[in-house]
Coordinates of C-alpha atoms and ligand atoms in Angstrom, one line a residue:
X1 CA 10.8 -11.6 21.4
X2 CA 7.8 -9.4 20.5
X3 CA 4.7 -10.8 18.9
X4 CA 3.2 -9.4 15.8
X5 CA 0.0 -7.4 16.4
X6 CA -2.2 -6.2 13.6
X7 CA -5.0 -3.7 13.6
X8 CA -7.9 -5.7 12.5
X9 CA -10.7 -3.5 11.0
X10 CA -13.2 -6.3 11.7
X11 CA -12.4 -6.3 15.4
X12 CA -11.7 -2.6 15.5
X13 CA -8.7 -3.5 17.7
X14 CA -5.0 -4.5 17.5
X15 CA -4.8 -8.2 17.8
X16 CA -2.0 -10.7 18.1
X17 CA -1.5 -12.3 14.7
X18 CA -2.1 -16.1 14.7
X19 CA -1.9 -17.7 11.3
X20 CA -4.3 -20.5 10.4
X21 CA -1.4 -22.8 9.6
X22 CA 1.8 -22.4 11.6
X23 CA 4.5 -20.7 9.6
X24 CA 2.3 -19.8 6.6
X25 CA 0.3 -16.8 5.7
X26 CA -2.3 -16.2 2.9
X27 CA -2.9 -12.6 2.1
X28 CA -5.2 -11.1 -0.5
X29 CA -5.1 -7.5 -1.5
X30 CA -7.5 -5.7 -3.9
X31 CA -5.4 -4.5 -6.8
X32 CA -5.8 -2.1 -9.6
X33 CA -8.6 -1.6 -12.1
X34 CA -6.3 -1.1 -15.1
X35 CA -8.0 1.6 -17.2
X36 CA -5.3 4.3 -16.7
X37 CA -2.0 5.1 -15.0
X38 CA -1.6 4.4 -11.3
X39 CA -1.6 7.5 -9.0
X40 CA 0.1 8.2 -5.7
X41 CA -2.9 6.9 -3.8
X42 CA -2.5 3.5 -5.5
X43 CA 1.3 3.6 -4.8
X44 CA 0.5 4.1 -1.2
X45 CA -1.9 1.2 -1.0
X46 CA 0.5 -1.2 -2.8
X47 CA 3.4 0.1 -0.7
X48 CA 1.5 -0.6 2.5
X49 CA 1.1 -4.2 1.6
X50 CA 4.6 -4.5 0.1
X51 CA 6.0 -3.6 3.5
X52 CA 3.5 -6.0 5.3
X53 CA 4.6 -8.7 2.9
X54 CA 8.3 -8.0 3.5
X55 CA 7.8 -7.9 7.3
X56 CA 5.9 -11.2 7.3
X57 CA 8.7 -12.8 5.3
X58 CA 11.4 -11.2 7.5
X59 CA 9.5 -12.8 10.5
X60 CA 10.0 -16.2 9.0
X61 CA 6.6 -16.8 7.4
X62 CA 6.1 -18.4 4.1
X63 CA 3.6 -15.9 2.5
X64 CA 1.3 -16.4 -0.4
X65 CA 0.6 -12.8 -1.4
X66 CA -2.2 -12.4 -4.0
X67 CA -3.0 -9.1 -5.5
X68 CA -5.5 -9.1 -8.3
X69 CA -6.0 -7.1 -11.4
X70 CA -9.5 -6.0 -12.4
X71 CA -9.4 -6.3 -16.1
X72 CA -13.2 -6.0 -16.8
X73 CA -15.2 -3.1 -15.6
X74 CA -17.4 -0.2 -16.8
X75 CA -14.5 2.2 -16.8
X76 CA -12.4 -0.2 -18.8
X77 CA -15.1 -0.8 -21.4
X78 CA -15.8 2.9 -21.7
X79 CA -12.1 3.8 -22.1
X80 CA -11.4 1.1 -24.7
X81 CA -14.4 2.2 -26.7
X82 CA -13.3 5.9 -26.5
X83 CA -9.8 5.0 -27.6
X84 CA -11.1 2.8 -30.4
X85 CA -9.0 -0.2 -29.2
X86 CA -9.8 -3.6 -27.8
X87 CA -10.2 -4.1 -24.0
X88 CA -7.2 -6.5 -24.2
X89 CA -5.0 -3.8 -25.8
X90 CA -6.0 -1.3 -23.1
X91 CA -5.5 -3.7 -20.3
X92 CA -2.1 -5.1 -21.5
X93 CA -0.7 -1.6 -21.9
X94 CA -1.9 -0.4 -18.4
X95 CA -0.6 -3.6 -16.7
X96 CA 2.8 -3.0 -18.3
X97 CA 2.8 0.7 -17.1
X98 CA 1.7 -0.5 -13.6
X99 CA 4.5 -3.1 -13.5
X100 CA 7.0 -0.5 -14.5
X101 CA 5.8 1.9 -11.8
X102 CA 5.8 -0.6 -9.0
X103 CA 9.1 -2.0 -10.1
X104 CA 10.6 1.5 -10.0
X105 CA 9.3 1.9 -6.4
X106 CA 11.1 -1.4 -5.5
X107 CA 7.9 -3.3 -4.6
X108 CA 8.2 -7.0 -4.7
X109 CA 5.9 -8.8 -7.1
X110 CA 3.1 -10.7 -5.4
X111 CA 3.2 -14.5 -5.4
X112 CA 0.0 -14.6 -7.6
X113 CA -1.5 -11.9 -9.7
X114 CA -4.9 -13.2 -10.8
X115 CA -6.9 -11.4 -13.5
X116 CA -10.7 -11.2 -13.1
X117 CA -11.5 -12.5 -16.6
X118 CA -9.6 -15.7 -15.9
X119 CA -12.0 -16.6 -13.0
X120 CA -15.5 -16.1 -14.6
X121 CA -16.5 -19.8 -14.1
X122 CA -15.7 -19.5 -10.4
X123 CA -17.7 -16.3 -10.1
X124 CA -20.7 -18.0 -11.8
X125 CA -20.4 -20.9 -9.4
X126 CA -20.5 -18.6 -6.4
X127 CA -23.5 -16.8 -7.8
X128 CA -25.3 -20.1 -8.3
X129 CA -24.6 -21.1 -4.7
X130 CA -26.0 -17.8 -3.5
X131 CA -29.1 -18.2 -5.6
X132 CA -29.6 -21.7 -4.2
X133 CA -29.5 -20.2 -0.7
X134 CA -31.9 -17.4 -1.6
X135 CA -29.2 -14.7 -1.4
X136 CA -29.3 -13.8 -5.1
X137 CA -32.1 -13.0 -7.5
X138 CA -32.5 -11.9 -11.1
X139 CA -34.4 -8.6 -11.3
X140 CA -36.5 -7.2 -14.2
X141 CA -33.6 -5.4 -15.9
X142 CA -31.8 -8.8 -16.3
X143 CA -29.1 -8.2 -13.6
X144 CA -28.5 -10.7 -10.9
X145 CA -28.4 -9.0 -7.5
X146 CA -27.3 -10.0 -4.0
X147 CA -30.1 -9.8 -1.5
X148 CA -28.5 -8.2 1.6
X149 CA -31.4 -8.7 3.9
X150 CA -30.9 -12.4 3.6
X151 CA -27.4 -12.2 5.1
X152 CA -27.3 -11.7 8.8
X153 CA -23.8 -10.5 9.1
X154 CA -24.2 -7.6 6.6
X155 CA -22.5 -4.5 8.1
X156 CA -20.1 -6.3 10.4
X157 CA -17.0 -4.9 8.8
X158 CA -18.3 -1.3 8.8
X159 CA -19.7 -1.8 12.3
X160 CA -23.1 -0.5 11.1
X161 CA -26.6 -1.9 11.0
X162 CA -28.5 -2.3 7.8
X163 CA -30.6 0.7 8.7
X164 CA -27.6 2.9 9.3
X165 CA -26.1 1.8 6.0
X166 CA -29.4 2.3 4.1
X167 CA -29.6 5.8 5.4
X168 CA -26.4 6.6 3.6
X169 CA -27.6 5.3 0.2
X170 CA -29.2 7.4 -2.4
X171 CA -32.5 6.0 -3.4
X172 CA -32.6 5.3 -7.1
X173 CA -36.3 5.3 -8.1
X174 CA -35.6 3.4 -11.3
X175 CA -33.8 0.6 -9.5
X176 CA -35.2 -2.9 -9.8
X177 CA -33.4 -3.9 -6.6
X178 CA -35.4 -5.2 -3.7
X179 CA -33.3 -3.2 -1.2
X180 CA -31.2 -0.1 -2.0
X181 CA -28.1 -1.9 -0.5
X182 CA -28.5 -4.9 -2.8
X183 CA -25.6 -5.0 -5.3
X184 CA -25.0 -6.5 -8.7
X185 CA -23.4 -9.9 -9.0
X186 CA -23.9 -10.3 -12.7
X187 CA -24.6 -7.4 -15.1
X188 CA -26.8 -8.2 -18.1
X189 CA -25.0 -7.5 -21.4
X190 CA -26.0 -4.4 -23.3
X191 CA -26.3 -4.5 -27.1
X192 CA -23.7 -1.7 -27.5
X193 CA -21.0 -3.4 -25.5
X194 CA -18.1 -5.1 -27.2
X195 CA -18.3 -8.8 -27.6
X196 CA -15.2 -9.3 -25.4
X197 CA -17.1 -7.9 -22.5
X198 CA -19.8 -10.6 -22.6
X199 CA -19.8 -14.1 -21.1
X200 CA -22.5 -16.8 -21.3
X201 CA -24.4 -17.7 -18.1
X202 CA -27.6 -19.4 -17.0
X203 CA -29.0 -15.9 -16.5
X204 CA -28.1 -14.8 -20.0
X205 CA -25.1 -13.0 -21.5
X206 CA -23.4 -10.6 -19.2
X207 CA -20.3 -9.8 -17.1
X208 CA -19.4 -10.0 -13.4
X209 CA -19.9 -7.2 -10.9
X210 CA -16.7 -5.9 -9.3
X211 CA -17.4 -7.4 -5.8
X212 CA -17.9 -11.0 -7.0
X213 CA -14.5 -10.8 -8.8
X214 CA -12.6 -10.6 -5.6
X215 CA -14.7 -13.3 -3.8
X216 CA -13.9 -15.7 -6.7
X217 CA -10.2 -14.8 -7.0
X218 CA -9.4 -15.0 -3.3
X219 CA -11.2 -18.2 -2.7
X220 CA -9.7 -19.8 -5.8
X221 CA -6.1 -18.8 -4.8
X222 CA -6.2 -18.9 -1.0
X223 CA -9.3 -21.0 -0.1
X224 CA -12.7 -20.2 1.4
X225 CA -11.1 -19.1 4.7
X226 CA -7.7 -17.3 4.9
X227 CA -5.6 -15.1 7.1
X228 CA -5.4 -11.5 5.8
X229 CA -7.4 -9.4 3.4
X230 CA -6.3 -5.9 2.6
X231 CA -7.0 -2.8 0.6
X232 CA -7.5 0.9 0.8
X233 CA -9.8 2.3 3.5
X234 CA -12.2 3.4 0.8
X235 CA -12.9 -0.2 0.0
X236 CA -14.1 -1.1 3.4
X237 CA -17.6 -0.2 2.4
X238 CA -19.2 -1.4 0.3
X239 CA -16.6 -3.5 -1.5
X240 CA -15.2 -5.5 1.4
X241 CA -18.6 -5.7 3.1
X242 CA -20.0 -7.2 -0.1
X243 CA -17.1 -9.6 -0.4
X244 CA -17.9 -10.9 3.0
X245 CA -21.6 -11.2 2.2
X246 CA -20.8 -13.2 -1.0
X247 CA -18.1 -15.5 0.4
X248 CA -19.7 -16.2 3.7
X249 CA -23.1 -16.3 2.2
X250 CA -22.0 -18.9 -0.4
X251 CA -19.5 -21.0 1.6
X252 CA -20.7 -20.6 5.2
X253 CA -18.2 -19.9 8.0
X254 CA -15.7 -17.1 8.3
X255 CA -14.0 -15.7 5.2
X256 CA -11.0 -13.7 6.6
X257 CA -9.4 -13.5 10.1
X258 CA -7.6 -10.1 9.7
X259 CA -8.9 -7.2 7.6
X260 CA -6.2 -4.5 7.0
X261 CA -7.0 -1.1 5.5
X262 CA -4.5 1.6 4.6
X263 CA -5.1 5.3 5.0
X264 CA -5.7 7.9 2.2
X265 CA -3.3 10.2 0.5
X266 CA -4.4 13.8 1.1
X267 CA -3.7 16.9 -0.9
X268 CA -4.6 20.1 0.8
X269 CA -6.6 18.1 3.3
X270 CA -8.7 16.4 0.6
X271 CA -8.5 12.8 -0.3
X272 CA -6.4 12.2 -3.5
X273 CA -8.6 10.6 -6.1
X274 CA -9.3 10.5 -9.7
X275 CA -12.9 11.6 -9.2
X276 CA -11.7 14.8 -7.4
X277 CA -9.1 15.5 -10.1
X278 CA -6.4 16.3 -7.5
X279 CA -4.2 13.2 -8.2
X280 CA -0.7 12.8 -9.4
X281 CA 0.3 9.8 -11.4
X282 CA 3.3 7.8 -10.2
X283 CA 5.0 8.5 -13.6
X284 CA 4.7 12.2 -13.2
X285 CA 6.1 12.1 -9.7
X286 CA 9.0 9.9 -10.8
X287 CA 10.0 12.5 -13.4
X288 CA 10.6 14.9 -10.6
X289 CA 11.9 12.7 -7.8
X290 CA 14.1 9.7 -7.3
X291 CA 11.9 6.6 -6.8
X292 CA 13.5 5.7 -3.5
X293 CA 12.7 9.2 -2.2
X294 CA 9.0 8.4 -2.9
X295 CA 9.3 5.0 -1.3
X296 CA 10.9 6.6 1.8
X297 CA 8.3 9.4 1.8
X298 CA 5.5 6.9 1.9
X299 CA 7.2 4.6 4.5
X300 CA 7.9 7.4 6.9
X301 CA 4.1 7.6 7.6
X302 CA 2.3 4.8 9.4
X303 CA 0.2 2.9 6.8
X304 CA -3.1 3.7 8.6
X305 CA -2.4 7.5 8.9
X306 CA -3.3 9.9 6.2
X307 CA -0.3 10.7 4.0
X308 CA 0.0 14.4 3.3
X309 CA 1.3 14.8 -0.2
X310 CA 3.2 18.0 -1.0
X311 CA 6.5 19.0 -2.5
X312 CA 7.7 20.3 0.9
X313 CA 7.0 16.9 2.5
X314 CA 8.8 15.0 -0.3
X315 CA 11.8 17.4 -0.2
X316 CA 12.0 16.8 3.5
X317 CA 12.0 13.0 2.9
X318 CA 14.7 13.5 0.3
X319 CA 16.9 15.4 2.7
X320 CA 16.4 12.7 5.3
X321 CA 17.2 9.8 2.9
X322 CA 20.3 11.7 1.9
X323 CA 21.4 11.8 5.5
X324 CA 21.1 8.0 5.7
X325 CA 23.1 7.4 2.5
X326 CA 25.6 10.0 3.6
X327 CA 26.3 8.1 6.8
X328 CA 26.8 4.9 4.7
X329 CA 29.1 6.8 2.4
X330 CA 31.6 7.5 5.2
X331 CA 32.5 3.8 5.5
X332 CA 33.5 1.2 2.9
X333 CA 30.3 -0.8 2.5
X334 CA 29.5 -0.4 -1.2
X335 CA 29.9 -4.0 -2.2
X336 CA 28.3 -5.6 0.8
X337 CA 24.9 -7.1 1.3
X338 CA 24.8 -7.5 5.0
X339 CA 22.3 -9.5 7.0
X340 CA 20.5 -8.2 10.1
X341 CA 21.9 -9.1 13.5
X342 CA 18.5 -9.4 15.3
X343 CA 20.0 -9.5 18.7
X344 CA 21.5 -6.0 18.4
X345 CA 19.6 -3.3 20.3
X346 CA 18.5 -1.2 17.2
X347 CA 17.2 -4.4 15.5
X348 CA 15.4 -5.4 18.7
X349 CA 13.6 -2.0 18.7
X350 CA 13.1 -2.1 14.9
X351 CA 11.4 -5.5 15.4
X352 CA 9.2 -4.2 18.2
X353 CA 8.1 -1.3 16.0
X354 CA 7.3 -3.5 13.0
X355 CA 5.6 -6.0 15.2
X356 CA 3.4 -3.2 16.6
X357 CA 1.0 -3.0 13.6
X358 CA 3.9 -2.4 11.1
X359 CA 5.0 0.9 12.7
X360 CA 7.4 2.0 10.0
X361 CA 7.9 5.6 11.4
X362 CA 9.4 4.1 14.6
X363 CA 11.4 1.6 12.6
X364 CA 12.8 4.4 10.4
X365 CA 13.8 6.3 13.6
X366 CA 16.0 3.3 14.5
X367 CA 17.7 3.8 11.1
X368 CA 18.5 7.4 12.0
X369 CA 19.8 6.4 15.3
X370 CA 22.2 3.9 13.6
X371 CA 23.2 6.6 11.1
X372 CA 24.2 8.8 14.0
X373 CA 26.3 6.1 15.4
X374 CA 28.0 5.5 12.0
X375 CA 28.7 9.3 11.7
X376 CA 30.2 9.4 15.2
X377 CA 32.2 6.2 15.3
X378 CA 32.6 5.2 11.6
X379 CA 31.8 1.7 12.9
X380 CA 31.5 -0.7 10.0
X381 CA 29.3 -3.0 12.1
X382 CA 26.8 -0.1 12.7
X383 CA 26.9 0.7 9.0
X384 CA 26.2 -3.0 8.1
X385 CA 23.3 -3.1 10.5
X386 CA 21.9 0.2 9.1
X387 CA 22.1 -1.2 5.5
X388 CA 20.6 -4.6 6.5
X389 CA 17.7 -3.2 8.5
X390 CA 16.9 -0.6 5.8
X391 CA 16.9 -3.5 3.3
X392 CA 14.1 -5.1 5.3
X393 CA 12.0 -2.0 4.2
X394 CA 13.4 -2.1 0.7
X395 CA 15.6 1.0 1.3
X396 CA 19.4 1.8 1.1
X397 CA 20.0 -1.0 -1.4
X398 CA 22.1 1.1 -3.7
X399 CA 25.8 2.0 -3.3
X400 CA 25.8 5.2 -1.3
X401 CA 28.1 7.1 -3.7
X402 CA 26.0 6.1 -6.7
X403 CA 22.9 7.3 -4.9
X404 CA 24.4 10.6 -3.7
X405 CA 25.9 11.4 -7.2
X406 CA 22.9 10.1 -9.1
X407 CA 21.3 13.5 -9.7
X408 CA 19.8 13.5 -6.2
X409 CA 20.3 16.7 -4.3
X410 CA 23.0 16.0 -1.7
X411 CA 22.7 19.6 -0.3
X412 CA 21.4 18.5 3.1
X413 CA 24.0 15.8 3.4
X414 CA 26.7 18.4 2.7
X415 CA 25.4 20.4 5.6
X416 CA 25.5 17.4 7.9
X417 CA 29.0 16.7 6.7
X418 CA 30.2 20.2 7.5
X419 CA 28.6 20.0 10.9
X420 CA 30.5 16.8 11.6
X421 CA 33.8 18.5 10.5
X422 CA 33.1 21.5 12.7
X423 CA 32.4 19.3 15.7
X424 CA 35.7 17.4 15.1
X425 CA 37.5 20.8 14.8
X426 CA 36.0 22.0 18.1
X427 CA 36.9 18.7 19.8
X428 CA 40.5 19.2 18.6
X429 CA 40.3 22.8 20.0
X430 CA 40.8 24.1 16.5
X431 CA 38.3 27.0 17.0
X432 CA 39.5 28.9 14.0
X433 CA 38.6 26.0 11.7
X434 CA 35.3 25.5 13.5
X435 CA 34.4 29.2 13.1
X436 CA 35.5 29.1 9.5
X437 CA 33.1 26.2 8.8
X438 CA 30.3 28.1 10.5
X439 CA 31.0 31.2 8.5
X440 CA 30.9 29.2 5.3
X441 CA 27.5 27.7 6.2
X442 CA 26.1 31.1 7.2
X443 CA 27.2 32.5 3.9
X444 CA 25.3 29.6 2.2
X445 CA 22.2 30.5 4.2
X446 CA 22.5 27.7 6.8
X447 CA 21.8 28.8 10.4
X448 CA 23.4 26.5 13.1
X449 CA 22.2 26.2 16.6
X450 CA 24.4 24.5 19.2
X451 CA 22.3 22.6 21.7
X452 CA 23.2 22.2 25.4
X453 CA 23.7 18.4 24.9
X454 CA 26.6 19.2 22.4
X455 CA 24.6 18.4 19.3
X456 CA 24.1 21.0 16.5
X457 CA 20.9 21.5 14.6
X458 CA 20.5 23.6 11.5
X459 CA 17.9 25.3 9.4
X460 CA 17.8 27.4 6.2
X461 CA 17.8 31.1 6.7
Ligands
ZN501 ZN1 -11.5 -6.6 -4.0

């Protein structure tokens, strides 16, 4: 049996996964700052870790999966004030929208969903420990900052020295920080800010910086040292670098054994982000496409690769998912919830793919191989295996007929079906029928190409 290997950003290498405690995994993922709707970039991030969570469980681990909610932040305060509502109202509404979106995309709920505002005492305690070790100082503007030059390991996740990192920082002349890389742990309250954004502390009223929130929530839920920490690649620096500085600075020892970062979503070769204005909310996308098509579209790319977002790519994913459902629709499997036969050859290769740093594109290729077998042989066992393996990825869980008739375009599936009928006619030496099917497809703008190996491919004219 293969061994799970994970690309660990900290080691810059794929490593065999060894949990701290046999059979158990603790995983923390930086979740949403809930000031607005989630966009496709967020969906991709949460999907990457949903699949990792599912695969760890399928591999027999008991997983404690923690994904936090940042419910206090500059953007949240600003938006609530703009809307003339309380922070609590804004947060509750956006958490509800987020839960709807990720439920539609068939993501499993994490084991624990801590909210930052519930962990302020733990944050204050870590800041005190840092101050006691000379790693935190209160500056003239009242903020409490982290002193990066006091932490020897700073830059280890990014693989850069302090000087390299400093060179990339803008120098803010008004700053009261001792070093441009120093970051805020506790922000002094401003008069104009709403009362619900202020907490008492020994340094005066204020609120936590973003980085300290995660150090507090992960150590409170998983301990000071745990297995996996994940997030989007854009969080590697400074957010995760700062989390390491805080947690290891305060507690000593290692914080995390495996750091996992997922790739960006790109639109016209630019990163999809709110700040660039080229983002699509999950809600808008789900008005246009079936949620499972979007799930499948995201899973067809490896989690570390850039994901190219375009209608053409999603349409392609839709056609491919239709082919899988169409294969299932040819056998009587609707009411079944089969379990995987892990000794079967497709499952062995599926496992190898997933064990190789969660290689979903290769795992999905096994699903297509099985679908081909179902189409050829109408084997119920192959269909069961297809449905069960797809279920490991949260796919093909609906009854095929229901999916295919559910407003989802079954055009591609219809073509595949016609090609199968034509192949059967040729095999039965009924060439008139075979030619008639080809003529029908040609009339519908479908060009067939017979390959030397006996298979037929098609394209639209
Ligand atoms: Zn975080």
